[in-house]
Amino acid sequence: MKRKGVNYAKYGYIFCIPFVLAFLVFSLYPTIYTAIIGFTDLKGLGKTDFQFLDNPFGNFELILNNPSFQKSLSNTFIIWILNFIPQILLALILTAWFTNNRRKIKGQGVFKVMFYMPNIITAATIAILFNSFFGYPMGPVNSLLQSLGIIDEPSNFLVQGWTAKGIVAFIQFWMWYGYTMIVLISGVLGMNPELFEASDIDGANGFQTFFFVTLPNLRTILIYTLITSLIGGLQMFDIPRLFLLGGPDNATLTTSVFIYNQAFSGSYMYNRASAASLLMFFIIAVLSGFVFYIMRDKHAAKLEKEIRIQQREFKKALKENKKMGRDV
Amino acid sequence: MKRFTALLLVCVLLMSMTFMGCGASETETASTETETETSTETETEEEVAPELNTETPVAEVTNDPDVKVINIWSFTDEVPKMIEKYKELHPDFPYEIKTTIIATTDGAYQPALDQALAGGGADAPDIFCAEAAFVLKYTKGDASQYAASYKDLGIDVDTLLVESEIAPYTVEIGTNPDGNLVGLGYQATGGAYIYRRSIAKDVWGTDDPAVIKDKIGPGWDKFYAAAAELKEKGYGIVSGDGDIWHAIENSSDKGWIEDGKLVIDPKREEFLDLSMKLKENGYHNDTRDWQDAWFADMKDAGAQKIFGFFGPAWLINYVMAGNSGGEQPGEGTYGDWAVCESPVGFFWGGTWVIANKDTKIKAAVGDIIEWITLDSSETGLQYYWANGTLYGEGGTKDTVASGTVMKKSDGTLSFLGGQDMFDVFVPAGESASGKNQTQYDETINTYFRDQVREYTAGNKSREDAIAAFKQNVADNLDVIVE
Amino acid sequence: MDKTNSLPRRAYKFMIYIVCGFLVLLSIAPFWIMFINATRNTFEIQQSAIAFFPSDSLFDNLKILVGKSFNPIKGFTNSMIISGGVTICTVYFSSLTAYALVVYNWRFRQPFFTFIMVIMMIPAQVTSIGFYQFMYSIHMTNNFLPLILPAIAAPTTVFFMRQYLLATLSIDIVNSARIDGAGEFHIFNRIILPIMKPAIATQAIFAFVGSWNNLFMPLILLTDSDKYTMPIMVSLLRGDIYKTEFGTIYLGLSLTVLPLFIVYFMLSKYIIAGVALGGVKE
């Protein structure tokens, strides 16, 4: 078997060629260009000539000492955590409900399809609608709260920093929980159904099945969810920018909006923007490495063993299936 | 993990190595570019003059016979449609019109235009449009090297400016640092105060613009005195602080930036206090411009009735008329409005038309631009535009840049109870100033108004708000803040 | 087992329906408001952007839409070419790359995976400057290719496919196919792709939606009106600050989202039912 693997190795390279080519042609130059200008004095519209700074990390020092950047960094983390934790919890609960074989939820197909829909609408539209929802002095939320007697006077929600952060986090949560759920469900659907049948036969209830069968087998997909939402969350851009332009008082300024402002809000400081991008890149890389580390080391050995056992069982099942298939 | 970090390091090394070579070649090409640029500039431009340069002669211009297409870049279909009209009126106009319209949404218009201007070639724009929010970049700022002087297009600027009485602020904005005119608008967006007749009668016993203008101005002191009087009868004087902001912004003596430093003009700083005064005394409904509640105040749907709005003619035609809750006098607030002079002069918005200095068909481009911006005859664009007859009778009337055209046009509107709005808007255009504009205004205004809102909402002290404003400017723009 | 419908069990189920019903409402609301706004005129929308009952301006909005050189057929075709191309490139080549990462044991497998992860983490705002400058300098504007081909290298999708394959693929399927004498490409196309259907459907939806709604890059790279996509056409309805036809914009947005619905509902059967291990069923 092993020797065969070596023989096939060349296909590993061949199958990756399209990816590598596309990357080299379209992304390599822009990426390198961005990385370079972080060390230069390139700013101003339409300029392409630049010189390296005497202090190569000058831009990085400027950015790290920039109060707006510091604030944007903490905002980004706060908003990400506020949206990610409820998002992953809800997605997991929904996945548990919808993949439970015994408690057939009627119309679950419709639910699954509907929950992803907020992701189809453009961020610009959503930003406008939410702006109207929280309108002041008149707006649906204000009238609702007033008629319920929760507040006496209309409240100007969008000048309250934490409220604004909360709304941005909610929009992110609402736009993406369906996505996360679909990803998780597709992971569950890809699992061998016999795993569930086995746990059924063992008399496990819904919770047990979910925690001891579904979740461990979902590990690789969970890593994907964690990593991508970490990256996506730390690069959050559309909603914070379109909803309140990073305001009020920079309360919803995320690092991506900060970077965008450095480059495009008037001074075209491409060098500082790319230095900030590089910094974000390193932060994301370190955190992603951390996630991989946690997710891997704790269970890896144990899981590998389990997987091996499962695969053996699976092989057996497969053979039987094949036999049966041929019989039929 | 180790592999991971190792690869990261490799990546960084690789990038840094490539960027040495790459950076060098970049600088080379760039330096040749700048050389050619400076050489062409010295040919055409003269000494730096602070005011409009009247000594440069009007150039003799021709068209390159090989060029068959004229490229127009704009962010709406307004100017492209005008040029189609021009072709219709001049059947011998030999060029095929190719329009590129890119919306300003997501800030996409400017990068695309910048690339097209820098790229040159057959697809480069011959004529392009710029909005008030970013026109300075193309006339005075970072991209002004692409703009052709109107004189180089064969337009007799000095004579025509006088003949058609163009509002001075449009000329100021359209003049490049060398004192040459490179851009003009067709609209005049000088602002006035647009108020409710019925409320004026209730409070002062008359709705005559000549009387009301002395009640609310000149100057903010009188305006606030009027606000107090209105408040006694239960009216607000404006809908939100955004209404007075446009007036304050454009009436200040200095712009945000001078010699690369942030300047807070006392008149603009006063906005903090004026806005607070509005809020504390309940002189407004505390709405935000362009949001639902602001529009609602145009038809009395807010908490208290609002006396008036600040704005140019387009605000009346395109915003207020539709939001008045009616289509003819008697319905909603329609017909219950009048205009009078604003307590301070200002302008708001507008589109400037600029030619690419590399265009090969200077004569044709010059003819079109002259027709749009400087032709004050009854077959010039502005006459059609002012009277709403560009696409046939009964269109929307608007104020235009040429005072000459305004004088022979009729600005009577039933929305204003039959008042001729041009009587007010023509002097308004003359008192507006374009000297206090910079290319950073959009961004800096956003920061300033954000902090003013913090102050009036009670989240911050006045000092903290100013400090935070300065910090935001320093953090995000290449501007010295002291 | 316990098939008795005990009270707590029923209450629990009832709660599930309540939660799901509420979430469905939250999902439908923006679309409902959008469609309703398509029937209202600018001024009704300015007075209040949120309404739940239709008005009577649908045909007026349609008239303005057509008058504004909004060409839904052309926009639809262009958008379809780009988004279809992007979707196919993304899912096919990402599956291929992921397959290479999972099944074959080659020397640079782990470094290459790390490399993919690294490019996934590059922030996009600034690299986009380099990208469009590059495309302008090699005169690739008004061409669909720079919008489609980069999708071949879609790191996020590769990552997903890899994780999916790690969790679901048994190497035995591949091995038994090899024993049957199938070539590697054949195995991938005929055996692996069908197994990956749920994953492919999921990623195809994401890729299609993302590409369909993408505005910034097409807006900068496509300046010829014959090449405009639907979102570009909608963005052109905006006009000046003082002359925005909001009803028309919502109508444009509604028209833009309809094809998305169709594609989404077509692919969603894989999300609903799932195709469990097609390889096994064979």
PDB file of N, CA and C in Angstrom, chain A residues 29 31-33 35-36 39 43 45 48-50 52 66-68 131-132 136-138 159 245 248-250 258 260-262 265-269 272 281-282 285 289 293, chain B residues 1 4 12 15 18-19 23 26-27 30 106 110 114 137 142-143 285-287 291-293 296 301 440 443 446-447 450-451 453-454 457 459-460 471-472 475-478:
ATOM      1  N   TYR A  29       1.301  39.068  -7.637  1.00  0.00           N
ATOM      2  CA  TYR A  29       1.775  40.440  -7.767  1.00  0.00           C
ATOM      3  C   TYR A  29       1.072  41.394  -6.794  1.00  0.00           C
ATOM      4  N   THR A  31      -0.320  40.774  -4.023  1.00  0.00           N
ATOM      5  CA  THR A  31       0.046  40.464  -2.643  1.00  0.00           C
ATOM      6  C   THR A  31       1.424  41.008  -2.312  1.00  0.00           C
ATOM      7  N   ILE A  32       2.363  40.735  -3.195  1.00  0.00           N
ATOM      8  CA  ILE A  32       3.724  41.194  -2.935  1.00  0.00           C
ATOM      9  C   ILE A  32       3.780  42.715  -2.934  1.00  0.00           C
ATOM     10  N   TYR A  33       3.072  43.287  -3.906  1.00  0.00           N
ATOM     11  CA  TYR A  33       3.034  44.746  -4.000  1.00  0.00           C
ATOM     12  C   TYR A  33       2.556  45.334  -2.674  1.00  0.00           C
ATOM     13  N   ALA A  35       2.624  43.942   0.273  1.00  0.00           N
ATOM     14  CA  ALA A  35       3.593  43.709   1.345  1.00  0.00           C
ATOM     15  C   ALA A  35       4.731  44.719   1.260  1.00  0.00           C
ATOM     16  N   ILE A  36       5.173  44.987   0.044  1.00  0.00           N
ATOM     17  CA  ILE A  36       6.317  45.889  -0.113  1.00  0.00           C
ATOM     18  C   ILE A  36       5.988  47.302   0.327  1.00  0.00           C
ATOM     19  N   PHE A  39       6.585  49.076   3.641  1.00  0.00           N
ATOM     20  CA  PHE A  39       7.903  49.505   4.123  1.00  0.00           C
ATOM     21  C   PHE A  39       8.375  50.774   3.421  1.00  0.00           C
ATOM     22  N   LYS A  43       2.580  57.217  -0.876  1.00  0.00           N
ATOM     23  CA  LYS A  43       1.253  57.736  -0.583  1.00  0.00           C
ATOM     24  C   LYS A  43       0.912  58.784  -1.616  1.00  0.00           C
ATOM     25  N   LEU A  45      -2.292  60.053  -4.525  1.00  0.00           N
ATOM     26  CA  LEU A  45      -3.025  59.457  -5.628  1.00  0.00           C
ATOM     27  C   LEU A  45      -2.172  59.328  -6.879  1.00  0.00           C
ATOM     28  N   THR A  48       3.374  56.141  -8.273  1.00  0.00           N
ATOM     29  CA  THR A  48       3.855  54.771  -8.261  1.00  0.00           C
ATOM     30  C   THR A  48       5.311  54.705  -7.822  1.00  0.00           C
ATOM     31  N   ASP A  49       5.955  55.857  -7.712  1.00  0.00           N
ATOM     32  CA  ASP A  49       7.367  55.801  -7.304  1.00  0.00           C
ATOM     33  C   ASP A  49       7.442  55.857  -5.789  1.00  0.00           C
ATOM     34  N   PHE A  50       8.311  55.031  -5.259  1.00  0.00           N
ATOM     35  CA  PHE A  50       8.422  55.030  -3.808  1.00  0.00           C
ATOM     36  C   PHE A  50       9.840  54.714  -3.387  1.00  0.00           C
ATOM     37  N   PHE A  52      12.208  53.172  -0.002  1.00  0.00           N
ATOM     38  CA  PHE A  52      12.111  52.510   1.286  1.00  0.00           C
ATOM     39  C   PHE A  52      12.464  53.476   2.391  1.00  0.00           C
ATOM     40  N   ASN A  66      -1.129  54.345  16.743  1.00  0.00           N
ATOM     41  CA  ASN A  66      -2.269  55.133  16.300  1.00  0.00           C
ATOM     42  C   ASN A  66      -3.495  54.793  17.158  1.00  0.00           C
ATOM     43  N   PRO A  67      -4.013  55.767  17.926  1.00  0.00           N
ATOM     44  CA  PRO A  67      -5.145  55.452  18.812  1.00  0.00           C
ATOM     45  C   PRO A  67      -6.345  54.869  18.079  1.00  0.00           C
ATOM     46  N   SER A  68      -6.611  55.348  16.864  1.00  0.00           N
ATOM     47  CA  SER A  68      -7.751  54.801  16.130  1.00  0.00           C
ATOM     48  C   SER A  68      -7.525  53.332  15.798  1.00  0.00           C
ATOM     49  N   ASN A 131     -30.571  50.879   9.477  1.00  0.00           N
ATOM     50  CA  ASN A 131     -30.522  52.292   9.807  1.00  0.00           C
ATOM     51  C   ASN A 131     -31.926  52.846  10.005  1.00  0.00           C
ATOM     52  N   SER A 132     -32.840  52.431   9.135  1.00  0.00           N
ATOM     53  CA  SER A 132     -34.218  52.886   9.261  1.00  0.00           C
ATOM     54  C   SER A 132     -34.900  52.303  10.484  1.00  0.00           C
ATOM     55  N   TYR A 136     -34.253  57.718  14.429  1.00  0.00           N
ATOM     56  CA  TYR A 136     -34.526  58.620  15.541  1.00  0.00           C
ATOM     57  C   TYR A 136     -34.835  59.990  14.958  1.00  0.00           C
ATOM     58  N   PRO A 137     -35.756  60.747  15.486  1.00  0.00           N
ATOM     59  CA  PRO A 137     -36.630  60.465  16.631  1.00  0.00           C
ATOM     60  C   PRO A 137     -37.810  59.547  16.316  1.00  0.00           C
ATOM     61  N   MET A 138     -38.006  59.202  15.040  1.00  0.00           N
ATOM     62  CA  MET A 138     -39.087  58.275  14.722  1.00  0.00           C
ATOM     63  C   MET A 138     -38.518  57.071  14.010  1.00  0.00           C
ATOM     64  N   VAL A 159     -26.288  56.857  18.376  1.00  0.00           N
ATOM     65  CA  VAL A 159     -25.155  57.618  18.930  1.00  0.00           C
ATOM     66  C   VAL A 159     -24.653  56.945  20.205  1.00  0.00           C
ATOM     67  N   LEU A 245     -20.500  53.986   9.043  1.00  0.00           N
ATOM     68  CA  LEU A 245     -19.181  54.525   8.677  1.00  0.00           C
ATOM     69  C   LEU A 245     -18.181  54.391   9.827  1.00  0.00           C
ATOM     70  N   PRO A 248     -20.739  55.455  15.921  1.00  0.00           N
ATOM     71  CA  PRO A 248     -20.487  56.795  16.454  1.00  0.00           C
ATOM     72  C   PRO A 248     -19.208  56.822  17.286  1.00  0.00           C
ATOM     73  N   ASP A 249     -18.467  57.878  17.151  1.00  0.00           N
ATOM     74  CA  ASP A 249     -17.230  58.034  17.888  1.00  0.00           C
ATOM     75  C   ASP A 249     -16.356  56.781  17.764  1.00  0.00           C
ATOM     76  N   ASN A 250     -16.249  56.260  16.539  1.00  0.00           N
ATOM     77  CA  ASN A 250     -15.408  55.100  16.239  1.00  0.00           C
ATOM     78  C   ASN A 250     -15.831  53.821  16.959  1.00  0.00           C
ATOM     79  N   PHE A 258     -10.646  50.740   9.215  1.00  0.00           N
ATOM     80  CA  PHE A 258      -9.497  51.609   9.467  1.00  0.00           C
ATOM     81  C   PHE A 258      -8.522  51.567   8.286  1.00  0.00           C
ATOM     82  N   TYR A 260      -9.108  50.693   5.237  1.00  0.00           N
ATOM     83  CA  TYR A 260      -9.741  51.326   4.080  1.00  0.00           C
ATOM     84  C   TYR A 260      -9.635  52.838   4.188  1.00  0.00           C
ATOM     85  N   ASN A 261      -9.896  53.378   5.390  1.00  0.00           N
ATOM     86  CA  ASN A 261      -9.812  54.828   5.567  1.00  0.00           C
ATOM     87  C   ASN A 261      -8.406  55.348   5.329  1.00  0.00           C
ATOM     88  N   GLN A 262      -7.407  54.601   5.783  1.00  0.00           N
ATOM     89  CA  GLN A 262      -6.028  55.035   5.560  1.00  0.00           C
ATOM     90  C   GLN A 262      -5.775  55.192   4.056  1.00  0.00           C
ATOM     91  N   SER A 265      -9.672  57.483   2.283  1.00  0.00           N
ATOM     92  CA  SER A 265     -10.554  58.538   2.761  1.00  0.00           C
ATOM     93  C   SER A 265     -10.025  59.931   2.465  1.00  0.00           C
ATOM     94  N   GLY A 266      -8.971  60.042   1.696  1.00  0.00           N
ATOM     95  CA  GLY A 266      -8.543  61.377   1.308  1.00  0.00           C
ATOM     96  C   GLY A 266      -7.041  61.495   1.111  1.00  0.00           C
ATOM     97  N   SER A 267      -6.259  60.836   1.952  1.00  0.00           N
ATOM     98  CA  SER A 267      -4.817  61.029   1.852  1.00  0.00           C
ATOM     99  C   SER A 267      -4.098  59.930   1.082  1.00  0.00           C
ATOM    100  N   TYR A 268      -4.800  58.865   0.729  1.00  0.00           N
ATOM    101  CA  TYR A 268      -4.199  57.787  -0.051  1.00  0.00           C
ATOM    102  C   TYR A 268      -2.886  57.295   0.546  1.00  0.00           C
ATOM    103  N   MET A 269      -2.914  57.028   1.852  1.00  0.00           N
ATOM    104  CA  MET A 269      -1.689  56.551   2.489  1.00  0.00           C
ATOM    105  C   MET A 269      -1.589  55.044   2.323  1.00  0.00           C
ATOM    106  N   ARG A 272       0.764  53.171   4.815  1.00  0.00           N
ATOM    107  CA  ARG A 272       0.255  52.867   6.148  1.00  0.00           C
ATOM    108  C   ARG A 272      -0.846  51.810   6.075  1.00  0.00           C
ATOM    109  N   PHE A 281      -2.630  40.692   9.206  1.00  0.00           N
ATOM    110  CA  PHE A 281      -2.301  39.380   8.673  1.00  0.00           C
ATOM    111  C   PHE A 281      -1.567  38.553   9.726  1.00  0.00           C
ATOM    112  N   PHE A 282      -0.620  39.178  10.406  1.00  0.00           N
ATOM    113  CA  PHE A 282       0.135  38.419  11.404  1.00  0.00           C
ATOM    114  C   PHE A 282      -0.737  38.067  12.606  1.00  0.00           C
ATOM    115  N   ALA A 285      -2.832  35.215  11.512  1.00  0.00           N
ATOM    116  CA  ALA A 285      -2.039  34.001  11.353  1.00  0.00           C
ATOM    117  C   ALA A 285      -1.742  33.379  12.712  1.00  0.00           C
ATOM    118  N   GLY A 289      -3.153  29.806  13.950  1.00  0.00           N
ATOM    119  CA  GLY A 289      -2.225  28.780  14.391  1.00  0.00           C
ATOM    120  C   GLY A 289      -2.635  28.256  15.755  1.00  0.00           C
ATOM    121  N   TYR A 293      -3.764  24.557  16.813  1.00  0.00           N
ATOM    122  CA  TYR A 293      -3.040  23.903  17.893  1.00  0.00           C
ATOM    123  C   TYR A 293      -4.011  23.302  18.899  1.00  0.00           C
TER     124      TYR A 293
ATOM    125  N   MET B   1       2.994  22.878  13.815  1.00  0.00           N
ATOM    126  CA  MET B   1       3.181  24.275  14.187  1.00  0.00           C
ATOM    127  C   MET B   1       4.511  24.800  13.687  1.00  0.00           C
ATOM    128  N   PHE B   4       4.467  25.354  10.183  1.00  0.00           N
ATOM    129  CA  PHE B   4       3.621  26.516   9.913  1.00  0.00           C
ATOM    130  C   PHE B   4       4.427  27.807  10.017  1.00  0.00           C
ATOM    131  N   VAL B  12       7.634  35.357   4.059  1.00  0.00           N
ATOM    132  CA  VAL B  12       8.055  36.729   4.294  1.00  0.00           C
ATOM    133  C   VAL B  12       9.382  37.003   3.596  1.00  0.00           C
ATOM    134  N   MET B  15       8.860  37.267  -0.089  1.00  0.00           N
ATOM    135  CA  MET B  15       8.251  38.545  -0.425  1.00  0.00           C
ATOM    136  C   MET B  15       9.283  39.656  -0.364  1.00  0.00           C
ATOM    137  N   THR B  18      11.646  39.488  -3.330  1.00  0.00           N
ATOM    138  CA  THR B  18      11.051  39.948  -4.588  1.00  0.00           C
ATOM    139  C   THR B  18      10.846  41.449  -4.576  1.00  0.00           C
ATOM    140  N   PHE B  19      10.570  41.965  -3.402  1.00  0.00           N
ATOM    141  CA  PHE B  19      10.230  43.383  -3.428  1.00  0.00           C
ATOM    142  C   PHE B  19      11.437  44.272  -3.646  1.00  0.00           C
ATOM    143  N   GLY B  23      10.707  46.693  -6.466  1.00  0.00           N
ATOM    144  CA  GLY B  23      10.695  48.099  -6.085  1.00  0.00           C
ATOM    145  C   GLY B  23      11.581  48.929  -6.988  1.00  0.00           C
ATOM    146  N   GLU B  26       9.977  49.476 -10.360  1.00  0.00           N
ATOM    147  CA  GLU B  26       8.848  50.393 -10.207  1.00  0.00           C
ATOM    148  C   GLU B  26       9.307  51.846 -10.250  1.00  0.00           C
ATOM    149  N   THR B  27      10.337  52.135  -9.453  1.00  0.00           N
ATOM    150  CA  THR B  27      10.789  53.514  -9.365  1.00  0.00           C
ATOM    151  C   THR B  27      11.251  54.018 -10.722  1.00  0.00           C
ATOM    152  N   ALA B  30       8.378  54.871 -12.957  1.00  0.00           N
ATOM    153  CA  ALA B  30       7.666  56.018 -12.418  1.00  0.00           C
ATOM    154  C   ALA B  30       8.409  57.315 -12.704  1.00  0.00           C
ATOM    155  N   ASP B 106     -19.791  52.908  -3.219  1.00  0.00           N
ATOM    156  CA  ASP B 106     -18.582  52.222  -2.786  1.00  0.00           C
ATOM    157  C   ASP B 106     -17.320  52.951  -3.222  1.00  0.00           C
ATOM    158  N   GLN B 110     -14.028  57.053  -8.592  1.00  0.00           N
ATOM    159  CA  GLN B 110     -12.719  57.703  -8.613  1.00  0.00           C
ATOM    160  C   GLN B 110     -11.564  56.760  -8.965  1.00  0.00           C
ATOM    161  N   ASP B 114      -9.322  57.405 -12.180  1.00  0.00           N
ATOM    162  CA  ASP B 114      -7.897  57.657 -12.017  1.00  0.00           C
ATOM    163  C   ASP B 114      -7.072  56.713 -12.879  1.00  0.00           C
ATOM    164  N   LYS B 137     -10.180  67.412  -5.997  1.00  0.00           N
ATOM    165  CA  LYS B 137      -9.076  66.508  -6.299  1.00  0.00           C
ATOM    166  C   LYS B 137      -8.665  66.667  -7.763  1.00  0.00           C
ATOM    167  N   ASP B 142      -4.718  66.239  -5.969  1.00  0.00           N
ATOM    168  CA  ASP B 142      -3.766  65.234  -6.426  1.00  0.00           C
ATOM    169  C   ASP B 142      -3.906  64.874  -7.896  1.00  0.00           C
ATOM    170  N   ALA B 143      -5.088  65.031  -8.466  1.00  0.00           N
ATOM    171  CA  ALA B 143      -5.279  64.602  -9.853  1.00  0.00           C
ATOM    172  C   ALA B 143      -5.402  65.790 -10.800  1.00  0.00           C
ATOM    173  N   ASN B 285     -36.148  69.135  15.623  1.00  0.00           N
ATOM    174  CA  ASN B 285     -36.668  67.808  15.968  1.00  0.00           C
ATOM    175  C   ASN B 285     -35.545  66.803  16.129  1.00  0.00           C
ATOM    176  N   ASP B 286     -34.319  67.279  16.117  1.00  0.00           N
ATOM    177  CA  ASP B 286     -33.140  66.429  16.304  1.00  0.00           C
ATOM    178  C   ASP B 286     -33.061  65.299  15.280  1.00  0.00           C
ATOM    179  N   THR B 287     -33.410  65.577  14.047  1.00  0.00           N
ATOM    180  CA  THR B 287     -33.314  64.558  13.005  1.00  0.00           C
ATOM    181  C   THR B 287     -31.930  64.615  12.380  1.00  0.00           C
ATOM    182  N   GLN B 291     -32.330  61.126   6.539  1.00  0.00           N
ATOM    183  CA  GLN B 291     -32.934  59.968   7.179  1.00  0.00           C
ATOM    184  C   GLN B 291     -34.448  60.181   7.272  1.00  0.00           C
ATOM    185  N   ASP B 292     -35.150  59.086   7.537  1.00  0.00           N
ATOM    186  CA  ASP B 292     -36.615  59.103   7.452  1.00  0.00           C
ATOM    187  C   ASP B 292     -37.261  60.303   8.150  1.00  0.00           C
ATOM    188  N   ALA B 293     -36.836  60.563   9.396  1.00  0.00           N
ATOM    189  CA  ALA B 293     -37.507  61.602  10.183  1.00  0.00           C
ATOM    190  C   ALA B 293     -37.301  62.989   9.570  1.00  0.00           C
ATOM    191  N   ALA B 296     -39.713  63.324   6.855  1.00  0.00           N
ATOM    192  CA  ALA B 296     -41.057  63.414   7.413  1.00  0.00           C
ATOM    193  C   ALA B 296     -41.380  64.844   7.844  1.00  0.00           C
ATOM    194  N   ALA B 301     -44.880  65.754   9.708  1.00  0.00           N
ATOM    195  CA  ALA B 301     -45.114  64.467  10.374  1.00  0.00           C
ATOM    196  C   ALA B 301     -44.260  64.305  11.624  1.00  0.00           C
ATOM    197  N   TYR B 440     -10.281  67.027   1.186  1.00  0.00           N
ATOM    198  CA  TYR B 440     -10.519  66.124   2.310  1.00  0.00           C
ATOM    199  C   TYR B 440     -11.877  66.356   2.975  1.00  0.00           C
ATOM    200  N   THR B 443     -14.408  63.526   4.237  1.00  0.00           N
ATOM    201  CA  THR B 443     -13.960  62.748   5.392  1.00  0.00           C
ATOM    202  C   THR B 443     -13.971  63.591   6.658  1.00  0.00           C
ATOM    203  N   THR B 446     -17.345  64.343   8.063  1.00  0.00           N
ATOM    204  CA  THR B 446     -17.930  63.192   8.741  1.00  0.00           C
ATOM    205  C   THR B 446     -17.416  63.101  10.180  1.00  0.00           C
ATOM    206  N   TYR B 447     -16.104  63.256  10.342  1.00  0.00           N
ATOM    207  CA  TYR B 447     -15.534  63.190  11.692  1.00  0.00           C
ATOM    208  C   TYR B 447     -16.062  64.319  12.574  1.00  0.00           C
ATOM    209  N   ASP B 450     -19.725  63.823  13.489  1.00  0.00           N
ATOM    210  CA  ASP B 450     -19.818  62.696  14.423  1.00  0.00           C
ATOM    211  C   ASP B 450     -19.533  63.174  15.842  1.00  0.00           C
ATOM    212  N   GLN B 451     -18.505  63.995  15.997  1.00  0.00           N
ATOM    213  CA  GLN B 451     -18.148  64.459  17.337  1.00  0.00           C
ATOM    214  C   GLN B 451     -19.131  65.510  17.853  1.00  0.00           C
ATOM    215  N   ARG B 453     -22.218  65.439  17.274  1.00  0.00           N
ATOM    216  CA  ARG B 453     -23.335  64.623  17.741  1.00  0.00           C
ATOM    217  C   ARG B 453     -23.037  64.030  19.119  1.00  0.00           C
ATOM    218  N   GLU B 454     -21.779  63.616  19.313  1.00  0.00           N
ATOM    219  CA  GLU B 454     -21.378  63.109  20.631  1.00  0.00           C
ATOM    220  C   GLU B 454     -21.573  64.187  21.689  1.00  0.00           C
ATOM    221  N   ALA B 457     -25.335  64.980  22.223  1.00  0.00           N
ATOM    222  CA  ALA B 457     -26.040  63.870  22.858  1.00  0.00           C
ATOM    223  C   ALA B 457     -25.652  63.744  24.328  1.00  0.00           C
ATOM    224  N   ASN B 459     -22.710  62.790  25.418  1.00  0.00           N
ATOM    225  CA  ASN B 459     -21.712  61.744  25.671  1.00  0.00           C
ATOM    226  C   ASN B 459     -20.350  62.314  26.014  1.00  0.00           C
ATOM    227  N   LYS B 460     -20.119  63.583  25.671  1.00  0.00           N
ATOM    228  CA  LYS B 460     -18.773  64.137  25.764  1.00  0.00           C
ATOM    229  C   LYS B 460     -18.819  65.609  26.077  1.00  0.00           C
ATOM    230  N   GLN B 471      -7.963  64.088  16.880  1.00  0.00           N
ATOM    231  CA  GLN B 471      -7.297  62.789  16.882  1.00  0.00           C
ATOM    232  C   GLN B 471      -7.702  61.971  15.658  1.00  0.00           C
ATOM    233  N   ASN B 472      -8.992  61.981  15.331  1.00  0.00           N
ATOM    234  CA  ASN B 472      -9.452  61.221  14.173  1.00  0.00           C
ATOM    235  C   ASN B 472      -8.806  61.719  12.893  1.00  0.00           C
ATOM    236  N   ASP B 475      -5.228  60.633  12.868  1.00  0.00           N
ATOM    237  CA  ASP B 475      -5.059  59.192  12.700  1.00  0.00           C
ATOM    238  C   ASP B 475      -5.300  58.735  11.275  1.00  0.00           C
ATOM    239  N   ASN B 476      -6.202  59.402  10.575  1.00  0.00           N
ATOM    240  CA  ASN B 476      -6.647  58.860   9.299  1.00  0.00           C
ATOM    241  C   ASN B 476      -6.211  59.646   8.072  1.00  0.00           C
ATOM    242  N   LEU B 477      -5.691  60.825   8.278  1.00  0.00           N
ATOM    243  CA  LEU B 477      -5.298  61.611   7.114  1.00  0.00           C
ATOM    244  C   LEU B 477      -3.856  62.077   7.262  1.00  0.00           C
ATOM    245  N   ASP B 478      -3.273  62.387   6.152  1.00  0.00           N
ATOM    246  CA  ASP B 478      -1.888  62.836   6.148  1.00  0.00           C
ATOM    247  C   ASP B 478      -1.874  64.350   6.367  1.00  0.00           C
TER     248      ASP B 478
END
